[in-house]
C-alpha atoms as one frame of an Amber mdcrd trajectory, in Angstrom:
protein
   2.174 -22.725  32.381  -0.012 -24.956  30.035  -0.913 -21.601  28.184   3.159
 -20.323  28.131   4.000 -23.639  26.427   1.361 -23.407  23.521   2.690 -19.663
  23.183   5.967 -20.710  22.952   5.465 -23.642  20.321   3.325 -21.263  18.788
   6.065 -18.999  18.339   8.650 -21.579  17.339   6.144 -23.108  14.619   5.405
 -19.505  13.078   9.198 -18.977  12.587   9.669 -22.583  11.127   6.429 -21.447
   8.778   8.071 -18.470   7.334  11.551 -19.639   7.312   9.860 -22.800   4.967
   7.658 -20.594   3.500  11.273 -17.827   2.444  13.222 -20.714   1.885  11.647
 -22.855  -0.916  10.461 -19.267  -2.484  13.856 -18.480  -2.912  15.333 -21.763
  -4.362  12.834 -21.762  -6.944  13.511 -17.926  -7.860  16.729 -18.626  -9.416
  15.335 -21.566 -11.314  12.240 -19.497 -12.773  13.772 -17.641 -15.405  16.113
 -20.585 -16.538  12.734 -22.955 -16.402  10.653 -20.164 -18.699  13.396 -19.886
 -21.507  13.624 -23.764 -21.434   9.657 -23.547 -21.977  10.479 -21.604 -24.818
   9.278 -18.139 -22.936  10.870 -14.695 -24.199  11.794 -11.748 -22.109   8.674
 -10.012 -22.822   6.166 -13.041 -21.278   8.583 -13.871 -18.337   7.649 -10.278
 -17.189   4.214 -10.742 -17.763   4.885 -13.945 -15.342   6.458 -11.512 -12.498
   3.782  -8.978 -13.066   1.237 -11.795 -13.291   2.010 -13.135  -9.475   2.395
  -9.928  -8.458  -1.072  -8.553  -9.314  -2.695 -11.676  -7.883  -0.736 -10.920
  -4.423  -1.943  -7.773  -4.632  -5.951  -8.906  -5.156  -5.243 -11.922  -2.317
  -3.538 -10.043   0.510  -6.469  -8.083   1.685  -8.503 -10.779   1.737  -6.256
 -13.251   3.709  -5.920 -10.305   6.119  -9.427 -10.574   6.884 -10.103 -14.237
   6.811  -6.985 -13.972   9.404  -8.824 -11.324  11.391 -12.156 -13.625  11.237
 -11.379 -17.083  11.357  -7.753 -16.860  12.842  -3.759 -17.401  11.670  -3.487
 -20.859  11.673  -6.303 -21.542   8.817  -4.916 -19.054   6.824  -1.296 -20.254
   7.156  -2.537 -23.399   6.156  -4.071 -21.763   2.972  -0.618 -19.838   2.155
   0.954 -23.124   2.428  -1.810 -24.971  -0.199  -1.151 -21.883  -2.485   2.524
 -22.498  -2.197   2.293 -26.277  -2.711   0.178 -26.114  -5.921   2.391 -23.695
  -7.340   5.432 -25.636  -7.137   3.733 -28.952  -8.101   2.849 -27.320 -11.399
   6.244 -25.743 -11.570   7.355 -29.145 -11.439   5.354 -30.697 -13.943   5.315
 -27.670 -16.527   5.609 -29.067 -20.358   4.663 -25.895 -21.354   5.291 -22.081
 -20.634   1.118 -21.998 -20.214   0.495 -24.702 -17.280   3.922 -22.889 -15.966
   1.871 -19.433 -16.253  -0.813 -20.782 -14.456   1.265 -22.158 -11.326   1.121
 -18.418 -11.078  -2.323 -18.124  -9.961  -2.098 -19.494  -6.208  -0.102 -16.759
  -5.367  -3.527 -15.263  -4.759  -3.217 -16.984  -1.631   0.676 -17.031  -0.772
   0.817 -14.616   2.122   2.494 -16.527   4.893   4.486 -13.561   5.836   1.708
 -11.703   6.550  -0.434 -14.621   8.408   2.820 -14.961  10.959   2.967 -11.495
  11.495  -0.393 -11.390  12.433   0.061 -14.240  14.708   3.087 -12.882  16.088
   1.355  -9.666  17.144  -1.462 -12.043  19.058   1.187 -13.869  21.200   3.609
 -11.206  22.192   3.098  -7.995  24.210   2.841  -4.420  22.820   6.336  -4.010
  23.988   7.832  -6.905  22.622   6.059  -6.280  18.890   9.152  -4.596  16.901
  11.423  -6.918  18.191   9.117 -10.148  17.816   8.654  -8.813  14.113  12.222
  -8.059  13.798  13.076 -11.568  14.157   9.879 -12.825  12.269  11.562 -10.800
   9.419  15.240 -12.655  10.593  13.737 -16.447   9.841  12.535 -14.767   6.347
  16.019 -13.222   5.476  17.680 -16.828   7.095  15.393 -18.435   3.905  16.639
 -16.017   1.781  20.059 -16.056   2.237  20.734 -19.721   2.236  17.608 -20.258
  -0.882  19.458 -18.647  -3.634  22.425 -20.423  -3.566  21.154 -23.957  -2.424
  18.963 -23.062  -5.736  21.723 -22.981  -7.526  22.992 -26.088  -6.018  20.044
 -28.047  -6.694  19.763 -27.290 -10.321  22.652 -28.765 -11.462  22.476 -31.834
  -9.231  18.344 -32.425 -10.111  17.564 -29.695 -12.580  15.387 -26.768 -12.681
  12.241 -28.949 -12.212  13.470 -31.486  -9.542  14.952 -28.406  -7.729  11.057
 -27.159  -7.940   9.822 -30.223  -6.970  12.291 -30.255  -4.020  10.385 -26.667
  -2.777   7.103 -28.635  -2.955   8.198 -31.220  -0.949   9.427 -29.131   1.329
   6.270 -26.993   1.720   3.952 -30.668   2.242   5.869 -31.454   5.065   5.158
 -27.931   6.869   1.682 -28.086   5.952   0.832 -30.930   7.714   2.853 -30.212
  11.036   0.866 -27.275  11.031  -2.329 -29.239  10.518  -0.715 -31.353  13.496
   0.753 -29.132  16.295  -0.144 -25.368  15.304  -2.325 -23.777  17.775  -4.986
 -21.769  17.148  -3.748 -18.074  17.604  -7.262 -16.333  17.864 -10.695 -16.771
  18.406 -12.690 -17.432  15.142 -15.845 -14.441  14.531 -18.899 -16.572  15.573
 -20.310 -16.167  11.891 -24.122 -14.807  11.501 -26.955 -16.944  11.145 -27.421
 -16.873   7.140 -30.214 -14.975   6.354 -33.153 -16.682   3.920 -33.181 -14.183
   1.038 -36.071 -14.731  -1.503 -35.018 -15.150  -4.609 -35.984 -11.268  -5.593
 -33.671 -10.296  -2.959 -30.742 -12.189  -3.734 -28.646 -10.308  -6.115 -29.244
  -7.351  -2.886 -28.130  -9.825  -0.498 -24.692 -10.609  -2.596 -24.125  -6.931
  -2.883 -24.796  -6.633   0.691 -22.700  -9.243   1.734 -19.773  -7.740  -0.200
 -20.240  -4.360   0.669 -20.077  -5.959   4.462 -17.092  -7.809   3.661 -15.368
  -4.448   1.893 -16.374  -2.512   4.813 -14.050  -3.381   7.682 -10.819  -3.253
   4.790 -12.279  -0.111   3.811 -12.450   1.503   7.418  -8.752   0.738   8.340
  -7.671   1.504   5.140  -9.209   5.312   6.315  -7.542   5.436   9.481  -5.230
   8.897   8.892  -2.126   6.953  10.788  -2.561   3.901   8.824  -2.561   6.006
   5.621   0.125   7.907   6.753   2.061   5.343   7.427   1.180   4.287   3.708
   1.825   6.567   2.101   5.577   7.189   3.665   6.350   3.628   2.999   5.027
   3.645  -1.080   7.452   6.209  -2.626  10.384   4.223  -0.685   9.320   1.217
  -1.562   8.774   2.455  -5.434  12.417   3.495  -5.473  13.719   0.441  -3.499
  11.468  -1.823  -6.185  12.917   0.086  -9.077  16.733  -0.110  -8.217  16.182
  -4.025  -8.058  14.144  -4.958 -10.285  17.126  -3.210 -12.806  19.752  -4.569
 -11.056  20.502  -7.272 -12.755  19.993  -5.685 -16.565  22.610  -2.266 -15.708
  24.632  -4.231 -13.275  26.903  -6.101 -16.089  27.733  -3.471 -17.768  27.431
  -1.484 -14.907  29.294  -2.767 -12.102  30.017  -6.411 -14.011  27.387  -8.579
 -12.072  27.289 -11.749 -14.095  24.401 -13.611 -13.578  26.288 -16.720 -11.516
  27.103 -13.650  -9.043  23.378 -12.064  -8.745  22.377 -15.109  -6.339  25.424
 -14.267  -4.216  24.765 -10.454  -4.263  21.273 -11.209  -3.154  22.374 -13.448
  -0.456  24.607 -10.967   0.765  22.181  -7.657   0.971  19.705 -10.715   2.641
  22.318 -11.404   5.367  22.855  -7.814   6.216  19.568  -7.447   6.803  19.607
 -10.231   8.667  22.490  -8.926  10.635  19.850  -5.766  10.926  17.088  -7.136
  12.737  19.183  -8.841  15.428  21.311  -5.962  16.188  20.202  -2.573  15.081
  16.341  -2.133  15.390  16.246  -2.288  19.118  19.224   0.277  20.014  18.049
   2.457  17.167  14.327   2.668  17.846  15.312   3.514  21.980  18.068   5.920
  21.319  15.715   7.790  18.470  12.456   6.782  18.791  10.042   4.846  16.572
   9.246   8.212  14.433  13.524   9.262  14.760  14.259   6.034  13.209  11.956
   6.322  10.425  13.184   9.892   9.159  17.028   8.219   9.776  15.939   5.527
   7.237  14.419   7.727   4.877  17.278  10.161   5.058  20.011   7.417   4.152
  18.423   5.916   1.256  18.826   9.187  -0.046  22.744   9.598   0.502  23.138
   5.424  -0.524  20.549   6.119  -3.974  22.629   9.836  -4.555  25.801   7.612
  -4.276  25.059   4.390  -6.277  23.907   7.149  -8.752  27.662   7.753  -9.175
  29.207   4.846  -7.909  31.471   2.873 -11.129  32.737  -0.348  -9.496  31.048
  -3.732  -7.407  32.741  -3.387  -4.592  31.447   0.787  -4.483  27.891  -0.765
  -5.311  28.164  -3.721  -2.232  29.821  -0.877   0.340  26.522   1.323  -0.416
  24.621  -1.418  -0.123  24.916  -1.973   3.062  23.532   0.904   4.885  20.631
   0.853   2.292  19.764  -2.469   3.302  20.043  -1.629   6.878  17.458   1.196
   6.322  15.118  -0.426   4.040  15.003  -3.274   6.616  14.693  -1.048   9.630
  11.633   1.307   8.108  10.224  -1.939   6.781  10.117  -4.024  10.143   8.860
  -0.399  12.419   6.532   0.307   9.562   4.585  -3.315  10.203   5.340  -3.055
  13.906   3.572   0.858  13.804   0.962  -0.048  11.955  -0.261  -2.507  14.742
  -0.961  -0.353  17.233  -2.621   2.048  14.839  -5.520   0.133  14.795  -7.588
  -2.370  17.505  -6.491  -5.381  17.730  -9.182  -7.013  15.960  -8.301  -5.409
  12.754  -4.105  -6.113  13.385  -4.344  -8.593  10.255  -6.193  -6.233   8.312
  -4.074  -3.402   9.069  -1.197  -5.410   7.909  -2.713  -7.208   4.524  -3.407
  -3.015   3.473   0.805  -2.864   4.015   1.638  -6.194   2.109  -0.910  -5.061
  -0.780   0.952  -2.102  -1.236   3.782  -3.762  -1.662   2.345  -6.042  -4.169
   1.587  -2.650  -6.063   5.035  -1.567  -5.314   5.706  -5.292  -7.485   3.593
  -4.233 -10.391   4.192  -0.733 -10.928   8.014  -0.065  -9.681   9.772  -2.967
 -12.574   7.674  -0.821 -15.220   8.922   2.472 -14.012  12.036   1.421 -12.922
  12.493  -0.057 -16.826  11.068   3.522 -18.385  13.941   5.530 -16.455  16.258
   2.626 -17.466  15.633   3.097 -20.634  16.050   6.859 -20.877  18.692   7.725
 -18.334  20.711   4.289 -17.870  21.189   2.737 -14.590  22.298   6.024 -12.929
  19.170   7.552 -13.978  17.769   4.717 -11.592  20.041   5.665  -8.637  18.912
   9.754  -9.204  15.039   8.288  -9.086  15.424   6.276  -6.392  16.784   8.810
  -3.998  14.357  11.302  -5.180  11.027   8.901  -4.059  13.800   8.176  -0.946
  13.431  12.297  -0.256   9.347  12.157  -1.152   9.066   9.826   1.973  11.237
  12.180   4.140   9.017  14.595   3.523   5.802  12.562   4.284   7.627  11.421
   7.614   8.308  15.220   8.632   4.457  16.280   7.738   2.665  13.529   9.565
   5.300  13.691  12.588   2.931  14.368  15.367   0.899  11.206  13.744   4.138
   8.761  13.609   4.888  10.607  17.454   1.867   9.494  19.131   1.999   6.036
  18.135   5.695   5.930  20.159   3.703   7.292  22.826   1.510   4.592  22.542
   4.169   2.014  22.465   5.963   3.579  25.527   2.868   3.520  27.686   2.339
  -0.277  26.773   6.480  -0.764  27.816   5.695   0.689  31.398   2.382  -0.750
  31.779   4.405  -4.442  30.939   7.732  -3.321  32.803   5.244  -2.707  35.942
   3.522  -5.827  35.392   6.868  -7.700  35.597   7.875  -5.624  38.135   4.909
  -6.599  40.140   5.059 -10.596  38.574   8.772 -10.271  39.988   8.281  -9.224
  43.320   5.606 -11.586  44.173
């Protein structure tokens, strides 16, 4: 009973962590590009700020993966939430667009996302994962919604800086419940005895070490179902990141998406996926299957991309919108869920750092791309693109089927095994 009551306050802390963690991201998102120009930053080094944090997620996330794996959730929680706090302090205190540059760099360790999900997956059941996950992703879209427009808010009541400063705040007070009351969600790796290197050795001891260190990233990273799950999420993902990260340049003369309206558009595509995880994932995923529901996904981003390729008005744009944000969230909660069971569970956090550093990649490369079609085709040139990388994934979910099939076979044994275990529970 003891052990059920640390699982569950385990639980209800991790969701409080991430809806924190999505909440004071998204009030200060907003306030970012306002706080740059008033720094005196142009268009050309605010992107280099976006591309900036999203290079350093990229370097961070497989390394808080392992460190999660190692010396368990809660430290590196803690860490995501020290990355998150110096960040907005300097936010806060920027004079210049340089110190506001370098609040950039603790984004190296801002994966609290990833850290819950990973802690998630240790206190829940094999059959329970997608769902658990789904909601994980719920408290995130919850922070989302209600952080762009309370944003918003904020700035004109405190300005950009005090609205910052609010996120900081914020973040403090999470950090040190979780010192306080977060258990600890795995075991840490007993750590080897270091070894005495003579000084001739050393340099072959540091390579050593970080060839050790590489090694157990590097040996998911090869598992075929891992990669294939990779690789059907990256051309989605490219076409998803390209769409948005034009969105708001084509969508005023577009659709006539002002920029007061962008925080409300966001919101809204938040709450539907929102409404997603609550609702859809679980009938969907037991009427198709884990692999049916990933080839439905992949097959309406193509119709939704093909059709905001032609669509002329908001209200055409926010009616497509919808079932493109029910697929994106749908592949993007069974794709983390899958990827758990493709691996042992030692190597969970690992498996899932790979997936969030390809998404950082996704936040480098798809704004660049997404601005070279942009550029040459307009914003229906981005709709044509999208859907094609949409149809690339399709294709990658049809070739590595029997892959994508066996892990639902997987995930069905595990839902009898646990049915007959509270079957059994039950009857005694």
């Amino acid at each position: 009973a003891a052990r059920d009551g640390d699982e569950v306050r385990g639980l209800l802390l991790v969701h409080l962590n991430v809806l924190a963690y999505s909440l004071c991201f998204w009030v200060q998102q907003p306030v970012l590009p306002f706080l740059s120009k008033e720094l005196g930053a142009n268009a050309v080094q605010f992107g280099t700020l976006e591309s900036a944090m999203a290079l350093l997620a990229l370097l961070g996330g497989a390394m808080m993966g392992r460190l999660t794996d190692t010396r368990g959730a809660k430290l590196t929680l803690m860490l995501s939430h020290t990355g998150s706090l110096v960040m907005y302090s300097l936010m806060a205190g920027a004079t210049s667009f340089p110190i506001l540059l370098a609040s950039r760099l603790p984004a190296f360790l801002q994966h609290a996302m990833l850290c819950a999900q990973a802690a998630v997956s240790s206190l829940v059941p094999v059959d329970s994962r997608s769902v658990a996950l789904g909601r994980l992703s719920l408290s995130y879209a919850v922070g989302m919604v209600t952080g762009s427009p309370l944003g918003g808010v904020l700035a004109s009541k405190v300005g950009y800086q005090g609205t910052v400063a609010c996120s900081a705040a914020v973040t403090f007070v999470v950090l040190v419940l979780d010192a306080l009351y977060l258990p600890t969600f795995a075991k840490a790796a007993k750590a080897p005895e270091p070894a005495k290197d003579k000084p001739a050795d050393a340099s072959r001891s540091l390579r050593r070490r970080v060839l050790d260190s590489a090694a157990p990233v590097l040996h998911v990273a090869m598992n075929p179902t891992v990669a294939a799950l990779m690789a059907y999420v990256f051309p989605l993902s490219i076409g998803i990141g390209a769409f948005r990260s034009m969105l708001a340049l084509g969508g005023k003369d577009t659709f006539g998406l002002e920029s007061q309206n962008l925080g409300w558009f966001i919101s809204f595509v938040a709450f539907v996926g929102l409404l997603t995880n609550v609702f859809l994932i679980r009938p969907l995923t037991q009427f198709a299957g884990e692999h049916g529901a990933l080839m439905l996904a992949a097959a309406t981003q193509i119709a939704c991309f093909a059709g905001i390729a032609q669509a002329s008005s908001l209200s055409h744009l926010a009616m497509l919108m919808v079932p493109s944000t029910m697929a994106s969230t749908t592949l993007y909660t069974l794709a983390s869920s899958l990827i758990t069971l493709a691996v042992d569970e030692d190597s969970t956090a690992t498996a899932i750092s790979l997936s969030h550093a390809s998404r950082s990649l996704v936040g480098i490369v798809a704004p660049v791309i997404g601005g070279f079609v942009f550029d040459r085709f307009a914003f229906q040139g981005i709709g044509h693109f999208a859907a094609f990388c949409s149809f690339m994934s399709l294709c990658i979910a049809f070739t590595f089927s029997a892959r994508f099939r066996a892990l639902g076979i997987v995930k069905a044994k595990a839902d009898a095994k646990a049915a007959a275990a509270a079957a059994k529970n039950k009857s005694e």
